[in-house]
Amino acid sequence: MRKALKAELWKAFHDPMLLLTALCCLLIVAANVWNCAAEMADWARSSRPPEGAAPDIRYSTEGYSLFVLSLPYYPQLFSAHVFNYIWPLLAAIPYGTSYMQERRTGVFNQVVSRIGRKKYFFAKYIAVFVTGGVAVSLTELTAVLADAMVVPYWRVHISLMETLHNGAFLSTLYYTHPWLHLLCWCGALFLIGGSTACLTFFAWTGLRLRALTVVIPFAIYFVTGTVIGRLIASGLIPRSSLLSKVANVLFVVQVGHSSYPGLWSLAVAGVVTAVTLIAGYIQVVKNELD
Amino acid sequence: MLIEMNDVTKTIKGALILDRVTLRFESGRIYGLQGPNGSGKTMLMRLVAGLIRPTKGEILIDGKRLGHDMDFPPSLGLLIENPAFLPGYTGKRNLELLAELQARVGDAEICQALRDTGLDPEDRRKYRKYSLGMKQRLGIAAAIMEKPDLILLDEPTNALDEKGVEEICGLIRRERDRGALVIVACHDREILEGLADEIYAVAEGRVERRAT
């Protein structure tokens, strides 16, 4: 298993698609820095009181902390908005298509005839999980570090600003140890991104177009969440029903954001991991090889 | 190694691909499967490789049932249909990646397998830049590099010129002389007659032995 995993991780981190993902992530990070710089410039203009007037409390410096404006905390910025929608794609792009690619080309036969189906599946699963997790969590971490070039760092005081509401991911830690909270959130995001990337194991073997495999996680989260959301809005599904709660969990913007209830974020990662492990195992190990 | 196929039938989506095939393969011999495209040669090889399972019947390898007692034959080298490698790496790197999975062979054996098949281990070109003939040679190199007990080669002479065919036939004979069990599927009867110790004709799912 160790040898198989080593070979899979080597392939994963040398895959050209990883470069494409890195480029997308860098674009998001750069856009976020730009957006943050614009916010700071706006603040600098607005917070300057007219001569003789008292400073306007609305433009308190509290709201212009790294831990308010940065990518994991402020979804209103354009770059954050984009990221919150496309992160399932970012998770799937680096290595999500490799299983389908190897099935199609026949590399799969070469590998399984040497190490067996089970070892192949678990090594592939871990490689897909790790690349997906790294792509998503590293984007957020890089964004915060890059934003630190233009946004000052100070701790947010809960009495002045409730960036993360009670019940959000480790919200108490956010107000006391924000850097530690950021690291924890990136860890959670690694699990969420990794499990999301593994949704690509749902691709059926007859699927020819590589791009469609990448879209599967996004489609599952977004379409399901949106469709159920619309049905709830139209009154066809009662707001208090279980389906309504499921829709909330699946709604892509929330799962990947730090203000989403932490327990639910991790629960989603756990459920998706379990489901993809079962689906992938059936697909790769139990299915007859055609 | 002894492979026994007992009354093996394979159907896919209701279509009969192989019909009650009973065969016996032994080490140190080359077996040829000859037949037109779509006759079931490749399917038979995939069954022996453990890539698919019989609908009826059983395949025994040294008395152990394939698909029950073992997933794949324990020492197997295969080239089935087209050579399959990662396009972004050199031929040698592709072989290294495969060899690392079992760690049975090192750099020397990989280079030797490349040279035996007429490829240059120092060639820096990526697999995607290889000609069809080079791809075929690399596929054969992957099948033989670990000195497996069972070698399955499906149309190994595809895309090779006359000299290339002779080289590969010589290589297959050397593998046989080493003690490997080699099964070669080929639609070209002439090549098989010069290479195989036994030839089986595959047609419409039935397999019959031909005089050699």
Coordinates of C-alpha atoms in Angstrom, one line a residue:
Chain A
M1 CA 0.0 0.0 0.0
R2 CA 2.8 2.4 0.9
K3 CA 4.5 2.0 -2.5
A4 CA 1.1 2.4 -4.3
L5 CA 0.4 5.6 -2.3
K6 CA 3.8 7.0 -2.9
A7 CA 3.5 6.5 -6.6
E8 CA -0.1 8.0 -6.7
L9 CA 1.0 11.1 -4.7
W10 CA 4.0 11.5 -7.0
K11 CA 1.7 11.4 -10.0
A12 CA -0.8 13.7 -8.3
F13 CA 1.7 16.4 -7.5
H14 CA 3.3 16.2 -11.0
D15 CA 0.0 16.4 -12.8
P16 CA -0.3 19.4 -15.2
M17 CA -3.8 20.0 -13.9
L18 CA -2.3 21.0 -10.5
L19 CA -0.6 23.9 -12.3
L20 CA -3.9 24.9 -13.7
T21 CA -5.4 24.8 -10.3
A22 CA -2.6 26.8 -8.8
L23 CA -3.1 29.4 -11.5
C24 CA -6.8 29.7 -10.7
C25 CA -6.0 30.0 -7.0
L26 CA -3.4 32.7 -7.6
L27 CA -6.0 34.7 -9.7
I28 CA -8.4 34.5 -6.8
V29 CA -5.8 35.5 -4.3
A30 CA -4.7 38.4 -6.5
A31 CA -8.3 39.5 -7.0
N32 CA -8.9 39.3 -3.3
V33 CA -5.8 41.5 -2.5
W34 CA -7.1 44.0 -5.1
N35 CA -10.6 44.0 -3.6
C36 CA -9.2 44.4 -0.1
A37 CA -6.9 47.2 -1.2
A38 CA -9.9 49.0 -2.7
E39 CA -11.9 48.5 0.6
M40 CA -8.9 50.0 2.5
A41 CA -8.7 53.0 0.1
D42 CA -12.4 53.5 0.5
W43 CA -12.1 53.4 4.3
A44 CA -9.2 55.9 4.2
R45 CA -11.3 58.3 2.2
S46 CA -14.5 57.8 4.2
S47 CA -13.0 57.8 7.7
R48 CA -11.4 61.2 7.3
P49 CA -13.8 63.4 9.2
P50 CA -14.5 67.0 7.9
E51 CA -12.4 69.5 9.7
G52 CA -13.7 70.1 13.3
A53 CA -16.1 67.1 13.1
A54 CA -16.0 64.1 15.3
P55 CA -14.9 60.7 13.7
D56 CA -17.8 58.8 12.3
I57 CA -18.3 55.6 14.3
R58 CA -19.5 53.7 11.2
Y59 CA -16.0 53.9 9.9
S60 CA -14.4 52.3 12.9
T61 CA -11.1 50.6 12.3
E62 CA -12.5 47.5 13.8
G63 CA -14.2 46.6 10.5
Y64 CA -11.0 46.9 8.6
S65 CA -9.1 44.0 10.1
L66 CA -7.5 41.2 8.2
F67 CA -9.9 38.9 10.1
V68 CA -12.9 40.7 8.7
L69 CA -12.0 41.6 5.1
S70 CA -10.1 38.5 4.2
L71 CA -11.4 35.6 2.0
P72 CA -12.7 33.2 4.7
Y73 CA -14.6 36.0 6.6
Y74 CA -16.1 38.4 4.1
P75 CA -18.1 36.8 1.3
Q76 CA -19.4 40.1 0.0
L77 CA -16.2 40.9 -1.8
F78 CA -16.3 39.8 -5.5
S79 CA -13.3 37.5 -5.3
A80 CA -14.7 35.8 -2.1
H81 CA -18.0 35.4 -3.8
V82 CA -16.4 33.7 -6.8
F83 CA -14.3 31.5 -4.6
N84 CA -17.3 30.5 -2.5
Y85 CA -19.0 29.2 -5.7
I86 CA -16.2 27.6 -7.5
W87 CA -14.3 25.8 -4.7
P88 CA -15.8 22.4 -5.5
L89 CA -14.3 22.9 -9.0
L90 CA -10.9 23.9 -7.6
A91 CA -11.0 20.7 -5.4
A92 CA -11.7 18.4 -8.3
I93 CA -9.5 19.9 -11.0
P94 CA -6.0 18.8 -9.8
Y95 CA -6.5 15.0 -9.7
G96 CA -10.2 14.3 -9.8
T97 CA -10.1 13.1 -13.4
S98 CA -7.1 10.8 -13.0
Y99 CA -9.2 7.6 -12.3
M100 CA -11.3 8.1 -15.4
Q101 CA -8.3 9.0 -17.4
E102 CA -6.5 5.8 -16.3
R103 CA -9.6 3.7 -17.0
R104 CA -9.9 5.1 -20.4
T105 CA -6.3 4.8 -21.5
G106 CA -5.7 1.4 -19.9
V107 CA -3.1 2.5 -17.4
F108 CA -5.6 1.2 -14.9
N109 CA -5.1 -2.4 -16.1
Q110 CA -1.3 -2.1 -15.9
V111 CA -1.5 -0.9 -12.3
V112 CA -4.3 -3.1 -10.9
S113 CA -2.6 -6.2 -12.4
R114 CA 0.4 -5.4 -10.3
I115 CA -1.1 -4.3 -7.0
G116 CA -4.7 -5.4 -7.1
R117 CA -7.9 -3.3 -7.1
K118 CA -8.1 -2.5 -3.4
K119 CA -4.7 -1.0 -3.0
Y120 CA -5.2 0.9 -6.2
F121 CA -8.5 2.3 -5.0
F122 CA -7.3 3.4 -1.6
A123 CA -4.1 4.9 -2.9
K124 CA -6.0 6.8 -5.6
Y125 CA -8.7 7.9 -3.1
I126 CA -6.1 9.3 -0.7
A127 CA -4.3 11.1 -3.6
V128 CA -7.5 12.7 -4.9
F129 CA -8.5 13.7 -1.3
V130 CA -5.1 15.2 -0.5
T131 CA -4.9 17.3 -3.7
G132 CA -8.5 18.5 -3.4
G133 CA -8.0 19.4 0.3
V134 CA -4.7 21.2 -0.4
A135 CA -6.1 23.2 -3.4
V136 CA -9.0 24.6 -1.4
S137 CA -7.3 25.1 2.0
L138 CA -4.1 26.5 0.6
T139 CA -6.1 29.1 -1.5
E140 CA -7.7 30.5 1.6
L141 CA -4.5 30.5 3.7
T142 CA -2.5 32.1 0.8
A143 CA -5.3 34.7 0.4
V144 CA -5.2 35.7 4.1
L145 CA -1.4 36.0 4.0
A146 CA -1.5 38.0 0.8
D147 CA -4.3 40.2 2.1
A148 CA -2.0 41.0 5.1
M149 CA 0.1 43.1 2.7
V150 CA -2.8 45.7 2.4
V151 CA -5.0 45.1 5.4
P152 CA -3.9 45.7 9.0
Y153 CA -4.1 42.9 11.5
W154 CA -6.0 43.4 14.8
R155 CA -8.2 41.2 16.8
V156 CA -11.9 41.7 16.4
H157 CA -13.8 42.4 19.5
I158 CA -17.1 40.7 19.7
S159 CA -18.8 43.6 21.5
L160 CA -18.1 45.8 18.4
M161 CA -18.5 43.4 15.5
E162 CA -20.0 40.0 15.1
T163 CA -18.1 38.7 12.1
L164 CA -18.6 35.0 13.1
H165 CA -21.9 34.4 14.8
N166 CA -22.3 32.1 17.7
G167 CA -22.3 28.5 16.4
A168 CA -20.1 29.3 13.5
F169 CA -16.9 27.3 13.1
L170 CA -14.9 27.7 16.4
S171 CA -16.4 31.2 16.8
T172 CA -15.0 31.7 20.3
L173 CA -11.5 30.9 19.2
Y174 CA -11.9 33.4 16.3
Y175 CA -12.3 36.3 18.8
T176 CA -9.5 35.1 21.2
H177 CA -6.9 33.5 18.9
P178 CA -7.7 34.5 15.3
W179 CA -4.5 33.0 13.7
L180 CA -5.2 29.7 15.4
H181 CA -8.8 29.9 14.3
L182 CA -7.5 30.4 10.7
L183 CA -5.3 27.4 10.9
C184 CA -8.2 25.3 12.3
W185 CA -10.5 26.5 9.6
C186 CA -7.9 25.6 6.9
G187 CA -7.7 22.2 8.5
A188 CA -11.5 21.8 8.3
L189 CA -11.4 23.1 4.7
F190 CA -8.8 20.5 3.9
L191 CA -11.3 17.8 4.9
I192 CA -14.2 19.5 3.2
G193 CA -12.2 20.1 0.0
G194 CA -10.7 16.6 0.0
S195 CA -14.0 14.8 0.5
T196 CA -15.6 17.0 -2.2
A197 CA -12.9 16.1 -4.7
C198 CA -13.7 12.5 -4.1
L199 CA -17.2 13.0 -5.4
T200 CA -15.5 12.6 -8.8
F201 CA -15.6 8.8 -8.1
F202 CA -19.3 9.1 -8.9
A203 CA -18.4 9.6 -12.6
W204 CA -19.6 6.6 -14.6
T205 CA -17.0 4.8 -16.7
G206 CA -18.7 5.5 -19.9
L207 CA -18.1 9.2 -19.5
R208 CA -15.8 10.4 -22.3
L209 CA -15.4 14.1 -21.6
R210 CA -12.8 14.7 -18.9
A211 CA -14.2 18.2 -18.1
L212 CA -17.5 16.7 -17.0
T213 CA -15.8 14.6 -14.3
V214 CA -14.5 17.9 -12.7
V215 CA -18.0 19.4 -12.7
I216 CA -19.6 16.5 -10.8
P217 CA -18.9 17.8 -7.2
F218 CA -20.0 21.3 -8.1
A219 CA -23.1 20.0 -9.8
I220 CA -24.0 17.7 -6.9
Y221 CA -23.7 20.6 -4.3
F222 CA -25.0 23.4 -6.3
V223 CA -27.8 21.9 -8.3
T224 CA -29.2 19.8 -5.5
G225 CA -29.0 22.7 -3.0
T226 CA -30.5 25.2 -5.5
V227 CA -33.3 23.0 -6.7
I228 CA -34.4 22.1 -3.2
G229 CA -33.9 25.7 -2.2
R230 CA -36.3 26.8 -5.0
L231 CA -38.8 24.2 -3.9
I232 CA -38.7 25.4 -0.4
A233 CA -39.1 29.1 -1.5
S234 CA -42.1 28.1 -3.6
G235 CA -43.6 26.4 -0.6
L236 CA -43.6 22.9 -2.1
I237 CA -41.3 21.7 0.7
P238 CA -42.0 22.9 4.2
R239 CA -39.2 25.0 5.7
S240 CA -39.2 22.7 8.8
S241 CA -38.8 19.5 6.8
L242 CA -35.7 17.3 6.8
L243 CA -35.3 17.9 3.1
S244 CA -35.0 21.6 3.9
K245 CA -32.2 21.0 6.3
V246 CA -30.5 18.8 3.7
A247 CA -30.7 21.6 1.2
N248 CA -29.0 23.9 3.7
V249 CA -26.2 21.5 4.1
L250 CA -25.7 21.0 0.4
F251 CA -25.8 24.7 -0.5
V252 CA -22.3 25.2 -1.8
V253 CA -21.7 28.8 -0.6
Q254 CA -22.3 28.0 3.0
V255 CA -20.4 24.7 3.4
G256 CA -17.1 26.3 2.2
H257 CA -17.4 29.4 4.4
S258 CA -16.2 29.9 7.9
S259 CA -19.5 31.5 9.1
Y260 CA -21.2 28.2 8.3
P261 CA -21.9 26.2 11.5
G262 CA -18.7 24.4 12.2
L263 CA -20.3 21.1 13.2
W264 CA -22.3 21.0 10.0
S265 CA -19.2 21.7 7.9
L266 CA -17.4 18.8 9.4
A267 CA -20.5 16.6 9.3
V268 CA -20.7 17.3 5.6
A269 CA -17.1 16.4 5.1
G270 CA -17.7 13.2 7.1
V271 CA -20.8 12.2 5.2
V272 CA -19.3 13.0 1.8
T273 CA -16.2 11.0 2.7
A274 CA -18.2 8.0 3.8
V275 CA -20.4 8.1 0.7
T276 CA -17.6 8.6 -1.7
L277 CA -15.6 5.8 -0.1
I278 CA -18.5 3.4 -0.5
A279 CA -19.3 4.6 -4.1
G280 CA -15.7 4.5 -5.1
Y281 CA -15.1 1.1 -3.6
I282 CA -18.0 -0.3 -5.5
Q283 CA -17.0 1.5 -8.7
V284 CA -13.3 0.5 -8.6
V285 CA -13.1 -2.7 -6.6
K286 CA -16.4 -4.5 -6.9
N287 CA -17.5 -3.6 -10.5
E288 CA -16.3 -5.9 -13.2
L289 CA -13.5 -4.3 -15.2
D290 CA -14.7 -3.7 -18.7
Chain B
M1 CA 2.6 -22.3 -13.8
L2 CA -0.4 -24.1 -15.0
I3 CA -3.6 -22.3 -16.1
E4 CA -6.8 -24.3 -16.6
M5 CA -9.9 -22.8 -18.1
N6 CA -12.8 -25.1 -17.4
D7 CA -16.0 -24.6 -19.3
V8 CA -15.6 -20.8 -19.3
T9 CA -18.5 -18.8 -20.8
K10 CA -18.6 -15.1 -21.0
T11 CA -21.6 -13.0 -22.0
I12 CA -21.8 -9.2 -22.0
K13 CA -25.2 -7.6 -22.0
G14 CA -26.7 -10.8 -23.3
A15 CA -24.2 -11.2 -26.2
L16 CA -22.3 -14.5 -26.1
I17 CA -18.5 -13.7 -26.3
L18 CA -17.0 -17.0 -25.3
D19 CA -18.8 -20.3 -25.2
R20 CA -17.8 -23.1 -22.9
V21 CA -14.1 -22.7 -23.5
T22 CA -11.8 -25.4 -21.9
L23 CA -8.1 -24.8 -22.3
R24 CA -4.9 -25.7 -20.5
F25 CA -1.7 -23.6 -20.6
E26 CA 1.7 -24.6 -19.2
S27 CA 4.9 -22.8 -18.4
G28 CA 7.7 -22.7 -20.9
R29 CA 5.4 -22.6 -24.0
I30 CA 4.1 -20.0 -26.3
Y31 CA 0.4 -20.2 -27.0
G32 CA -1.1 -18.4 -30.0
L33 CA -4.7 -17.2 -30.3
Q34 CA -5.6 -16.6 -33.8
G35 CA -8.8 -15.2 -35.2
P36 CA -10.5 -12.3 -36.8
N37 CA -11.3 -9.0 -35.0
G38 CA -14.1 -9.4 -32.5
S39 CA -13.7 -13.1 -32.3
G40 CA -13.1 -13.1 -28.6
K41 CA -9.3 -13.3 -28.4
T42 CA -8.9 -10.2 -26.3
M43 CA -11.8 -11.2 -24.0
L44 CA -10.1 -14.5 -23.4
M45 CA -6.9 -12.8 -22.4
R46 CA -8.7 -10.4 -20.1
L47 CA -10.3 -13.4 -18.4
V48 CA -6.9 -15.0 -17.9
A49 CA -5.5 -11.7 -16.6
G50 CA -8.3 -11.5 -14.0
L51 CA -9.5 -8.1 -15.4
I52 CA -12.9 -9.6 -16.0
R53 CA -14.7 -12.6 -14.5
P54 CA -16.3 -15.5 -16.3
T55 CA -20.1 -15.6 -16.5
K56 CA -19.9 -19.4 -16.0
G57 CA -17.0 -21.8 -15.5
E58 CA -13.7 -21.3 -13.7
I59 CA -10.1 -20.4 -14.3
L60 CA -7.5 -22.1 -12.1
I61 CA -4.0 -20.9 -11.7
D62 CA -1.8 -23.6 -10.1
G63 CA -5.0 -25.0 -8.7
K64 CA -6.2 -21.7 -7.2
R65 CA -9.4 -20.2 -8.5
L66 CA -9.0 -16.8 -10.1
G67 CA -11.4 -14.2 -8.7
H68 CA -11.9 -16.2 -5.5
D69 CA -8.6 -17.4 -4.1
M70 CA -6.7 -14.6 -5.9
D71 CA -7.7 -11.4 -7.8
F72 CA -4.9 -11.5 -10.4
P73 CA -2.3 -14.1 -11.4
P74 CA 0.6 -13.6 -9.0
S75 CA 3.3 -12.8 -11.6
L76 CA 1.8 -11.2 -14.6
G77 CA 3.0 -9.0 -17.5
L78 CA 0.4 -7.8 -20.0
L79 CA -0.1 -5.8 -23.1
I80 CA -3.8 -5.9 -23.9
E81 CA -5.2 -3.8 -26.7
N82 CA -3.2 -0.6 -26.9
P83 CA -0.1 0.3 -24.9
A84 CA -1.2 2.5 -22.0
F85 CA 1.1 5.0 -20.4
L86 CA 1.1 8.5 -18.9
P87 CA 1.6 10.9 -21.9
G88 CA 3.6 13.5 -20.0
Y89 CA 6.5 11.3 -19.0
T90 CA 9.4 9.6 -20.8
G91 CA 9.1 5.9 -21.6
K92 CA 11.7 5.1 -18.9
R93 CA 9.8 7.2 -16.2
N94 CA 6.6 5.4 -17.1
L95 CA 8.3 2.0 -16.5
E96 CA 9.8 3.2 -13.3
L97 CA 6.4 4.3 -12.0
L98 CA 5.0 0.8 -12.7
A99 CA 8.1 -0.9 -11.3
E100 CA 7.9 1.1 -8.1
L101 CA 4.5 -0.5 -7.3
Q102 CA 6.1 -3.9 -6.6
A103 CA 9.8 -2.9 -6.3
R104 CA 10.8 -6.2 -7.8
V105 CA 13.2 -4.7 -10.3
G106 CA 15.5 -1.7 -10.4
D107 CA 17.0 0.7 -12.9
A108 CA 19.2 -2.0 -14.5
E109 CA 16.3 -4.3 -15.4
I110 CA 14.2 -1.4 -16.7
C111 CA 17.0 -0.2 -19.0
Q112 CA 17.6 -3.8 -20.1
A113 CA 13.9 -4.2 -21.0
L114 CA 14.0 -1.0 -23.0
R115 CA 17.1 -2.1 -24.8
D116 CA 15.6 -5.5 -25.5
T117 CA 12.7 -4.0 -27.2
G118 CA 14.8 -1.6 -29.2
L119 CA 14.3 1.5 -27.2
D120 CA 16.9 3.9 -25.9
P121 CA 16.8 4.3 -22.0
E122 CA 18.4 7.7 -22.4
D123 CA 15.6 9.0 -24.8
R124 CA 14.2 12.2 -23.2
R125 CA 11.2 12.4 -25.4
K126 CA 7.8 12.2 -23.6
Y127 CA 5.5 9.2 -24.4
R128 CA 3.1 11.4 -26.3
K129 CA 5.9 12.1 -28.8
Y130 CA 6.5 8.4 -29.4
S131 CA 5.6 6.9 -32.8
L132 CA 3.1 4.0 -32.8
G133 CA 5.9 1.5 -33.1
M134 CA 7.8 2.9 -30.2
K135 CA 4.6 2.9 -28.1
Q136 CA 4.1 -0.8 -28.9
R137 CA 7.7 -1.6 -28.0
L138 CA 7.3 0.3 -24.7
G139 CA 4.1 -1.7 -24.0
I140 CA 6.1 -5.0 -24.5
A141 CA 8.9 -3.7 -22.3
A142 CA 6.4 -3.0 -19.5
A143 CA 5.1 -6.6 -19.9
I144 CA 8.5 -8.3 -19.7
M145 CA 10.6 -6.0 -17.4
E146 CA 9.7 -7.8 -14.2
K147 CA 10.4 -11.2 -15.7
P148 CA 6.8 -12.4 -14.9
D149 CA 5.8 -16.1 -15.0
L150 CA 2.8 -15.3 -17.2
I151 CA 3.0 -12.9 -20.2
L152 CA -0.1 -11.9 -22.1
L153 CA 0.4 -10.1 -25.4
D154 CA -2.5 -8.9 -27.4
E155 CA -1.4 -8.1 -31.0
P156 CA 2.2 -7.4 -30.0
T157 CA 3.4 -6.9 -33.6
N158 CA 0.9 -4.1 -34.3
A159 CA 2.6 -1.0 -35.9
L160 CA 5.9 -2.8 -36.2
D161 CA 7.9 -3.1 -39.4
E162 CA 9.3 -6.5 -40.5
K163 CA 12.5 -6.1 -38.7
G164 CA 10.6 -5.0 -35.6
V165 CA 8.4 -8.1 -35.8
E166 CA 11.5 -10.4 -36.0
E167 CA 13.0 -8.6 -32.9
I168 CA 9.9 -9.0 -30.9
C169 CA 9.4 -12.6 -31.9
G170 CA 13.0 -13.3 -30.8
L171 CA 12.3 -11.6 -27.5
I172 CA 9.1 -13.6 -26.9
R173 CA 11.0 -16.8 -27.6
R174 CA 13.7 -15.8 -25.1
E175 CA 11.0 -15.3 -22.5
R176 CA 9.6 -18.7 -23.2
D177 CA 13.1 -20.2 -22.9
R178 CA 13.4 -18.5 -19.5
G179 CA 10.4 -20.5 -18.4
A180 CA 7.6 -18.0 -18.8
L181 CA 4.1 -19.0 -20.1
V182 CA 3.4 -16.7 -23.0
I183 CA 0.0 -16.2 -24.6
V184 CA 0.0 -14.2 -27.8
A185 CA -3.2 -13.1 -29.6
C186 CA -2.7 -12.1 -33.2
H187 CA -4.8 -12.0 -36.3
D188 CA -1.8 -12.7 -38.5
R189 CA -1.6 -16.5 -38.9
E190 CA 1.8 -16.4 -40.5
I191 CA 3.4 -14.6 -37.6
L192 CA 1.8 -17.0 -35.1
E193 CA 2.9 -20.1 -37.0
G194 CA 6.5 -19.0 -36.8
L195 CA 6.3 -18.1 -33.2
A196 CA 3.8 -20.3 -31.2
D197 CA 4.2 -23.8 -29.9
E198 CA 0.4 -24.3 -30.0
I199 CA -2.2 -22.3 -31.9
Y200 CA -5.8 -22.0 -31.0
A201 CA -8.3 -20.6 -33.5
V202 CA -10.9 -18.3 -31.9
A203 CA -14.1 -17.8 -33.8
E204 CA -17.6 -16.8 -32.7
G205 CA -16.8 -17.5 -29.1
R206 CA -15.5 -21.1 -29.7
V207 CA -11.8 -22.0 -29.4
E208 CA -10.3 -25.0 -31.3
R209 CA -6.7 -26.2 -31.4
R210 CA -4.9 -26.0 -34.7
A211 CA -2.2 -28.3 -35.9
T212 CA 1.2 -26.5 -35.8

